[in-house]
Amino acid sequence: MRIVLLGPPGAGKGTQAKTISETLAVIHVASGDLLRENQNKGTELGEMARGYMQKGLLVPDDVIIGMIQDRISNPDATNGYVLDGFPRTLEQASSLDAALSSQNQHIDKVLNIKVSDSELIVRLSGRWICRDCQRPYHETNSKPKKQGMCDECNGELYQREDDTSDAVSKRIQVYSNQTAPLIEYYKERGNLVEINGEQSIEDVRKDLLETIS
Ligand SMILES: [Zn+2]
């Protein structure tokens, strides 16, 4: 079973990818982890990636795809895999398909965890952090006992620039602009399944596993 997991920031994609990989006994390939691993091991691709990152440039698609190809040709990937965090754009999706078909492989299912923009803004922009001990809080999900003050150390709570609702709205906009064509692409290929991400983590998990089995 070869799966691509899509979903905006705040949809709980990482958690769900982990559950799928444990339940189906397939490997979890997170593009961020893959980048770090390759750099830590000093692989050729990892060094190439480092070069781009040090110049403040995006790591090109073919470098990432090379890492994914390496990873999925390992013996532990014979059962399959869940790709998490890649592809993000239409170009990446078609290069991935080309790379897979050269190994006689293809993606079986693309699972898209859908969460409305308004819900994402609530989830992502409600984050507050303690200035002293860095403990995170959330306006609706995990409020401090006293407003603006840390339960642990009485430190002052503040909101990071990235977590303000303006910044969050922009991030969500960038995500939907990039992924709309990608979702269309997989829809046309007939392997896209949409999952309602505005349920409990447990219910999202159930829907995902039902779709796969
Ligand atoms: Zn604190």
Short mmCIF file of N, CA and C in Angstrom, two decimals, residues 84-201:
data_model
loop_
_atom_site.label_atom_id
_atom_site.label_comp_id
_atom_site.label_asym_id
_atom_site.label_seq_id
_atom_site.Cartn_x
_atom_site.Cartn_y
_atom_site.Cartn_z
N ASP A 84 4.45 11.91 3.76
CA ASP A 84 3.90 12.98 4.60
C ASP A 84 4.72 14.24 4.36
N GLY A 85 4.09 15.26 3.79
CA GLY A 85 4.81 16.52 3.54
C GLY A 85 5.36 16.64 2.13
N PHE A 86 5.10 15.66 1.32
CA PHE A 86 5.53 15.67 -0.07
C PHE A 86 4.60 14.76 -0.86
N PRO A 87 4.15 15.10 -2.07
CA PRO A 87 4.35 16.36 -2.77
C PRO A 87 3.49 17.49 -2.23
N ARG A 88 3.96 18.73 -2.50
CA ARG A 88 3.22 19.93 -2.08
C ARG A 88 2.69 20.70 -3.29
N THR A 89 3.28 20.47 -4.45
CA THR A 89 2.86 21.21 -5.64
C THR A 89 2.59 20.23 -6.78
N LEU A 90 1.92 20.74 -7.82
CA LEU A 90 1.61 19.92 -8.99
C LEU A 90 2.89 19.40 -9.64
N GLU A 91 3.91 20.27 -9.74
CA GLU A 91 5.18 19.88 -10.36
C GLU A 91 5.80 18.72 -9.59
N GLN A 92 5.76 18.82 -8.25
CA GLN A 92 6.34 17.75 -7.42
C GLN A 92 5.57 16.45 -7.62
N ALA A 93 4.25 16.54 -7.73
CA ALA A 93 3.45 15.33 -7.90
C ALA A 93 3.77 14.64 -9.21
N SER A 94 3.92 15.43 -10.29
CA SER A 94 4.17 14.75 -11.56
C SER A 94 5.60 14.23 -11.62
N SER A 95 6.57 14.93 -11.00
CA SER A 95 7.93 14.36 -10.97
C SER A 95 7.96 13.09 -10.12
N LEU A 96 7.19 13.09 -9.03
CA LEU A 96 7.15 11.89 -8.18
C LEU A 96 6.58 10.71 -8.98
N ASP A 97 5.48 10.95 -9.71
CA ASP A 97 4.88 9.88 -10.50
C ASP A 97 5.86 9.33 -11.54
N ALA A 98 6.59 10.26 -12.17
CA ALA A 98 7.56 9.83 -13.18
C ALA A 98 8.64 8.96 -12.53
N ALA A 99 9.12 9.41 -11.35
CA ALA A 99 10.17 8.66 -10.65
C ALA A 99 9.66 7.29 -10.23
N LEU A 100 8.43 7.22 -9.75
CA LEU A 100 7.87 5.94 -9.31
C LEU A 100 7.65 5.00 -10.49
N SER A 101 7.14 5.53 -11.60
CA SER A 101 6.83 4.62 -12.70
C SER A 101 8.10 4.04 -13.30
N SER A 102 9.24 4.75 -13.14
CA SER A 102 10.50 4.18 -13.62
C SER A 102 10.90 2.97 -12.76
N GLN A 103 10.28 2.84 -11.58
CA GLN A 103 10.53 1.65 -10.73
C GLN A 103 9.30 0.74 -10.71
N ASN A 104 8.42 0.91 -11.71
CA ASN A 104 7.17 0.14 -11.79
C ASN A 104 6.32 0.26 -10.54
N GLN A 105 6.28 1.45 -9.98
CA GLN A 105 5.45 1.69 -8.80
C GLN A 105 4.47 2.82 -9.10
N HIS A 106 3.42 2.88 -8.30
CA HIS A 106 2.53 4.04 -8.37
C HIS A 106 1.88 4.25 -7.00
N ILE A 107 1.32 5.44 -6.79
CA ILE A 107 0.61 5.75 -5.55
C ILE A 107 -0.78 5.10 -5.60
N ASP A 108 -1.13 4.34 -4.55
CA ASP A 108 -2.43 3.67 -4.54
C ASP A 108 -3.54 4.61 -4.10
N LYS A 109 -3.28 5.36 -3.03
CA LYS A 109 -4.32 6.23 -2.49
C LYS A 109 -3.74 7.57 -2.07
N VAL A 110 -4.50 8.62 -2.33
CA VAL A 110 -4.14 9.94 -1.83
C VAL A 110 -5.24 10.36 -0.86
N LEU A 111 -4.88 10.51 0.39
CA LEU A 111 -5.86 10.86 1.41
C LEU A 111 -5.70 12.33 1.74
N ASN A 112 -6.79 13.08 1.58
CA ASN A 112 -6.73 14.52 1.82
C ASN A 112 -7.55 14.84 3.07
N ILE A 113 -6.88 15.25 4.14
CA ILE A 113 -7.58 15.63 5.37
C ILE A 113 -8.04 17.07 5.21
N LYS A 114 -9.37 17.25 5.14
CA LYS A 114 -9.92 18.59 4.89
C LYS A 114 -10.34 19.29 6.18
N VAL A 115 -9.87 20.53 6.33
CA VAL A 115 -10.29 21.35 7.47
C VAL A 115 -10.56 22.75 6.91
N SER A 116 -11.69 23.34 7.30
CA SER A 116 -12.04 24.66 6.76
C SER A 116 -11.04 25.72 7.24
N ASP A 117 -10.90 26.80 6.47
CA ASP A 117 -9.99 27.88 6.82
C ASP A 117 -10.31 28.45 8.21
N SER A 118 -11.61 28.63 8.49
CA SER A 118 -11.96 29.27 9.77
C SER A 118 -11.54 28.39 10.95
N GLU A 119 -11.71 27.07 10.79
CA GLU A 119 -11.30 26.15 11.87
C GLU A 119 -9.77 26.15 12.02
N LEU A 120 -9.06 26.20 10.89
CA LEU A 120 -7.58 26.22 10.96
C LEU A 120 -7.09 27.47 11.68
N ILE A 121 -7.77 28.59 11.42
CA ILE A 121 -7.35 29.84 12.07
C ILE A 121 -7.52 29.72 13.58
N VAL A 122 -8.64 29.12 14.01
CA VAL A 122 -8.85 28.92 15.45
C VAL A 122 -7.75 28.02 16.02
N ARG A 123 -7.47 26.90 15.32
CA ARG A 123 -6.49 25.94 15.84
C ARG A 123 -5.09 26.54 15.92
N LEU A 124 -4.70 27.25 14.84
CA LEU A 124 -3.31 27.69 14.74
C LEU A 124 -3.03 29.03 15.40
N SER A 125 -4.04 29.89 15.43
CA SER A 125 -3.72 31.23 15.95
C SER A 125 -4.00 31.34 17.44
N GLY A 126 -4.49 30.26 18.05
CA GLY A 126 -4.79 30.34 19.48
C GLY A 126 -3.61 29.98 20.36
N ARG A 127 -2.42 29.85 19.77
CA ARG A 127 -1.26 29.38 20.53
C ARG A 127 -0.56 30.51 21.28
N TRP A 128 -0.33 30.30 22.55
CA TRP A 128 0.42 31.25 23.38
C TRP A 128 1.54 30.48 24.07
N ILE A 129 2.66 31.14 24.29
CA ILE A 129 3.83 30.45 24.85
C ILE A 129 4.34 31.23 26.06
N CYS A 130 4.82 30.49 27.06
CA CYS A 130 5.40 31.13 28.24
C CYS A 130 6.78 31.70 27.88
N ARG A 131 6.99 32.96 28.21
CA ARG A 131 8.25 33.62 27.92
C ARG A 131 9.41 32.99 28.71
N ASP A 132 9.10 32.43 29.89
CA ASP A 132 10.17 31.91 30.74
C ASP A 132 10.46 30.42 30.51
N CYS A 133 9.40 29.58 30.56
CA CYS A 133 9.69 28.13 30.44
C CYS A 133 9.27 27.56 29.09
N GLN A 134 8.74 28.38 28.19
CA GLN A 134 8.37 27.98 26.82
C GLN A 134 7.18 27.02 26.76
N ARG A 135 6.47 26.79 27.87
CA ARG A 135 5.33 25.89 27.79
C ARG A 135 4.23 26.48 26.90
N PRO A 136 3.70 25.67 25.93
CA PRO A 136 2.65 26.20 25.05
C PRO A 136 1.25 26.08 25.67
N TYR A 137 0.40 27.01 25.35
CA TYR A 137 -1.02 26.98 25.76
C TYR A 137 -1.88 27.22 24.52
N HIS A 138 -3.17 26.98 24.66
CA HIS A 138 -4.08 27.27 23.56
C HIS A 138 -5.35 27.91 24.09
N GLU A 139 -5.78 28.99 23.41
CA GLU A 139 -6.94 29.76 23.83
C GLU A 139 -8.18 28.92 24.11
N THR A 140 -8.39 27.88 23.25
CA THR A 140 -9.60 27.07 23.47
C THR A 140 -9.30 25.67 23.99
N ASN A 141 -8.18 25.06 23.56
CA ASN A 141 -7.94 23.66 23.92
C ASN A 141 -7.19 23.46 25.22
N SER A 142 -6.29 24.37 25.55
CA SER A 142 -5.57 24.20 26.81
C SER A 142 -5.22 25.55 27.40
N LYS A 143 -6.25 26.14 27.99
CA LYS A 143 -6.11 27.49 28.57
C LYS A 143 -5.28 27.45 29.85
N PRO A 144 -4.54 28.53 30.12
CA PRO A 144 -3.88 28.62 31.43
C PRO A 144 -4.94 28.89 32.50
N LYS A 145 -4.63 28.58 33.75
CA LYS A 145 -5.60 28.81 34.82
C LYS A 145 -5.90 30.30 34.96
N LYS A 146 -4.82 31.11 34.88
CA LYS A 146 -5.00 32.56 34.94
C LYS A 146 -4.64 33.14 33.58
N GLN A 147 -5.50 33.99 33.04
CA GLN A 147 -5.25 34.53 31.71
C GLN A 147 -3.91 35.26 31.63
N GLY A 148 -3.12 34.90 30.58
CA GLY A 148 -1.87 35.61 30.36
C GLY A 148 -0.73 35.18 31.25
N MET A 149 -0.97 34.14 32.09
CA MET A 149 0.08 33.74 33.03
C MET A 149 0.30 32.22 33.00
N CYS A 150 1.58 31.81 33.08
CA CYS A 150 1.92 30.40 32.99
C CYS A 150 1.58 29.66 34.30
N ASP A 151 0.93 28.47 34.16
CA ASP A 151 0.57 27.67 35.33
C ASP A 151 1.81 27.18 36.09
N GLU A 152 2.88 26.90 35.32
CA GLU A 152 4.07 26.28 35.90
C GLU A 152 4.93 27.29 36.67
N CYS A 153 5.14 28.46 36.03
CA CYS A 153 6.17 29.34 36.58
C CYS A 153 5.72 30.79 36.73
N ASN A 154 4.39 31.04 36.49
CA ASN A 154 3.86 32.41 36.56
C ASN A 154 4.48 33.36 35.55
N GLY A 155 5.16 32.81 34.55
CA GLY A 155 5.76 33.65 33.51
C GLY A 155 4.67 34.29 32.65
N GLU A 156 5.08 35.29 31.89
CA GLU A 156 4.14 35.99 31.01
C GLU A 156 3.94 35.18 29.73
N LEU A 157 2.69 35.07 29.25
CA LEU A 157 2.43 34.37 27.99
C LEU A 157 2.46 35.37 26.84
N TYR A 158 3.05 34.94 25.73
CA TYR A 158 3.06 35.81 24.56
C TYR A 158 2.75 34.99 23.32
N GLN A 159 2.39 35.71 22.24
CA GLN A 159 2.08 35.03 20.99
C GLN A 159 3.20 35.28 20.00
N ARG A 160 3.70 34.19 19.38
CA ARG A 160 4.75 34.36 18.38
C ARG A 160 4.17 35.01 17.13
N GLU A 161 5.01 35.73 16.42
CA GLU A 161 4.59 36.42 15.19
C GLU A 161 3.89 35.44 14.23
N ASP A 162 4.45 34.23 14.10
CA ASP A 162 3.90 33.20 13.21
C ASP A 162 2.51 32.74 13.60
N ASP A 163 2.15 32.93 14.85
CA ASP A 163 0.89 32.38 15.36
C ASP A 163 -0.23 33.41 15.43
N THR A 164 0.04 34.64 14.99
CA THR A 164 -1.04 35.64 15.00
C THR A 164 -2.00 35.30 13.86
N SER A 165 -3.25 35.75 13.98
CA SER A 165 -4.22 35.30 12.98
C SER A 165 -3.91 35.81 11.58
N ASP A 166 -3.29 36.98 11.46
CA ASP A 166 -2.88 37.46 10.13
C ASP A 166 -1.86 36.54 9.49
N ALA A 167 -0.85 36.17 10.28
CA ALA A 167 0.21 35.30 9.76
C ALA A 167 -0.36 33.93 9.41
N VAL A 168 -1.26 33.43 10.26
CA VAL A 168 -1.86 32.12 10.02
C VAL A 168 -2.70 32.15 8.74
N SER A 169 -3.50 33.21 8.56
CA SER A 169 -4.32 33.32 7.34
C SER A 169 -3.44 33.27 6.10
N LYS A 170 -2.31 33.97 6.16
CA LYS A 170 -1.41 33.99 5.00
C LYS A 170 -0.88 32.59 4.71
N ARG A 171 -0.48 31.88 5.77
CA ARG A 171 0.07 30.54 5.62
C ARG A 171 -0.96 29.60 4.99
N ILE A 172 -2.21 29.72 5.43
CA ILE A 172 -3.26 28.87 4.91
C ILE A 172 -3.52 29.19 3.43
N GLN A 173 -3.48 30.50 3.11
CA GLN A 173 -3.68 30.93 1.73
C GLN A 173 -2.60 30.35 0.82
N VAL A 174 -1.35 30.43 1.27
CA VAL A 174 -0.24 29.88 0.48
C VAL A 174 -0.45 28.38 0.27
N TYR A 175 -0.84 27.70 1.33
CA TYR A 175 -1.07 26.26 1.22
C TYR A 175 -2.16 25.97 0.20
N SER A 176 -3.31 26.67 0.29
CA SER A 176 -4.39 26.30 -0.63
C SER A 176 -4.07 26.69 -2.07
N ASN A 177 -3.34 27.81 -2.26
CA ASN A 177 -2.95 28.14 -3.64
C ASN A 177 -2.05 27.07 -4.25
N GLN A 178 -1.12 26.55 -3.44
CA GLN A 178 -0.18 25.54 -3.94
C GLN A 178 -0.85 24.21 -4.18
N THR A 179 -1.75 23.82 -3.26
CA THR A 179 -2.25 22.46 -3.33
C THR A 179 -3.52 22.28 -4.14
N ALA A 180 -4.26 23.38 -4.43
CA ALA A 180 -5.50 23.22 -5.21
C ALA A 180 -5.24 22.47 -6.52
N PRO A 181 -4.22 22.87 -7.32
CA PRO A 181 -3.97 22.12 -8.56
C PRO A 181 -3.52 20.68 -8.32
N LEU A 182 -2.84 20.48 -7.20
CA LEU A 182 -2.36 19.14 -6.85
C LEU A 182 -3.55 18.21 -6.56
N ILE A 183 -4.53 18.75 -5.82
CA ILE A 183 -5.70 17.97 -5.48
C ILE A 183 -6.51 17.66 -6.74
N GLU A 184 -6.60 18.62 -7.63
CA GLU A 184 -7.28 18.42 -8.92
C GLU A 184 -6.60 17.30 -9.71
N TYR A 185 -5.29 17.32 -9.71
CA TYR A 185 -4.48 16.32 -10.43
C TYR A 185 -4.79 14.90 -9.94
N TYR A 186 -4.80 14.73 -8.62
CA TYR A 186 -5.06 13.40 -8.07
C TYR A 186 -6.53 13.01 -8.25
N LYS A 187 -7.42 14.00 -8.23
CA LYS A 187 -8.84 13.73 -8.46
C LYS A 187 -9.02 13.13 -9.85
N GLU A 188 -8.36 13.75 -10.84
CA GLU A 188 -8.46 13.27 -12.22
C GLU A 188 -7.93 11.86 -12.35
N ARG A 189 -6.93 11.52 -11.56
CA ARG A 189 -6.36 10.17 -11.64
C ARG A 189 -7.21 9.16 -10.89
N GLY A 190 -8.19 9.65 -10.15
CA GLY A 190 -9.17 8.76 -9.52
C GLY A 190 -8.72 8.12 -8.23
N ASN A 191 -7.60 8.57 -7.62
CA ASN A 191 -7.22 7.92 -6.37
C ASN A 191 -7.27 8.84 -5.15
N LEU A 192 -8.01 9.95 -5.28
CA LEU A 192 -8.11 10.89 -4.16
C LEU A 192 -9.33 10.57 -3.29
N VAL A 193 -9.13 10.54 -2.00
CA VAL A 193 -10.24 10.38 -1.05
C VAL A 193 -10.18 11.52 -0.05
N GLU A 194 -11.33 12.19 0.17
CA GLU A 194 -11.35 13.29 1.11
C GLU A 194 -11.86 12.83 2.47
N ILE A 195 -11.16 13.26 3.50
CA ILE A 195 -11.49 12.86 4.87
C ILE A 195 -11.85 14.12 5.65
N ASN A 196 -12.93 14.06 6.40
CA ASN A 196 -13.34 15.20 7.21
C ASN A 196 -12.40 15.35 8.41
N GLY A 197 -11.60 16.43 8.38
CA GLY A 197 -10.61 16.63 9.43
C GLY A 197 -11.15 17.39 10.64
N GLU A 198 -12.44 17.77 10.58
CA GLU A 198 -13.01 18.52 11.71
C GLU A 198 -13.73 17.59 12.67
N GLN A 199 -13.11 16.47 12.96
CA GLN A 199 -13.64 15.52 13.94
C GLN A 199 -12.52 15.30 14.96
N SER A 200 -12.81 14.46 15.96
CA SER A 200 -11.77 14.14 16.93
C SER A 200 -10.65 13.38 16.21
N ILE A 201 -9.46 13.41 16.79
CA ILE A 201 -8.31 12.70 16.22
C ILE A 201 -8.67 11.24 15.99
#
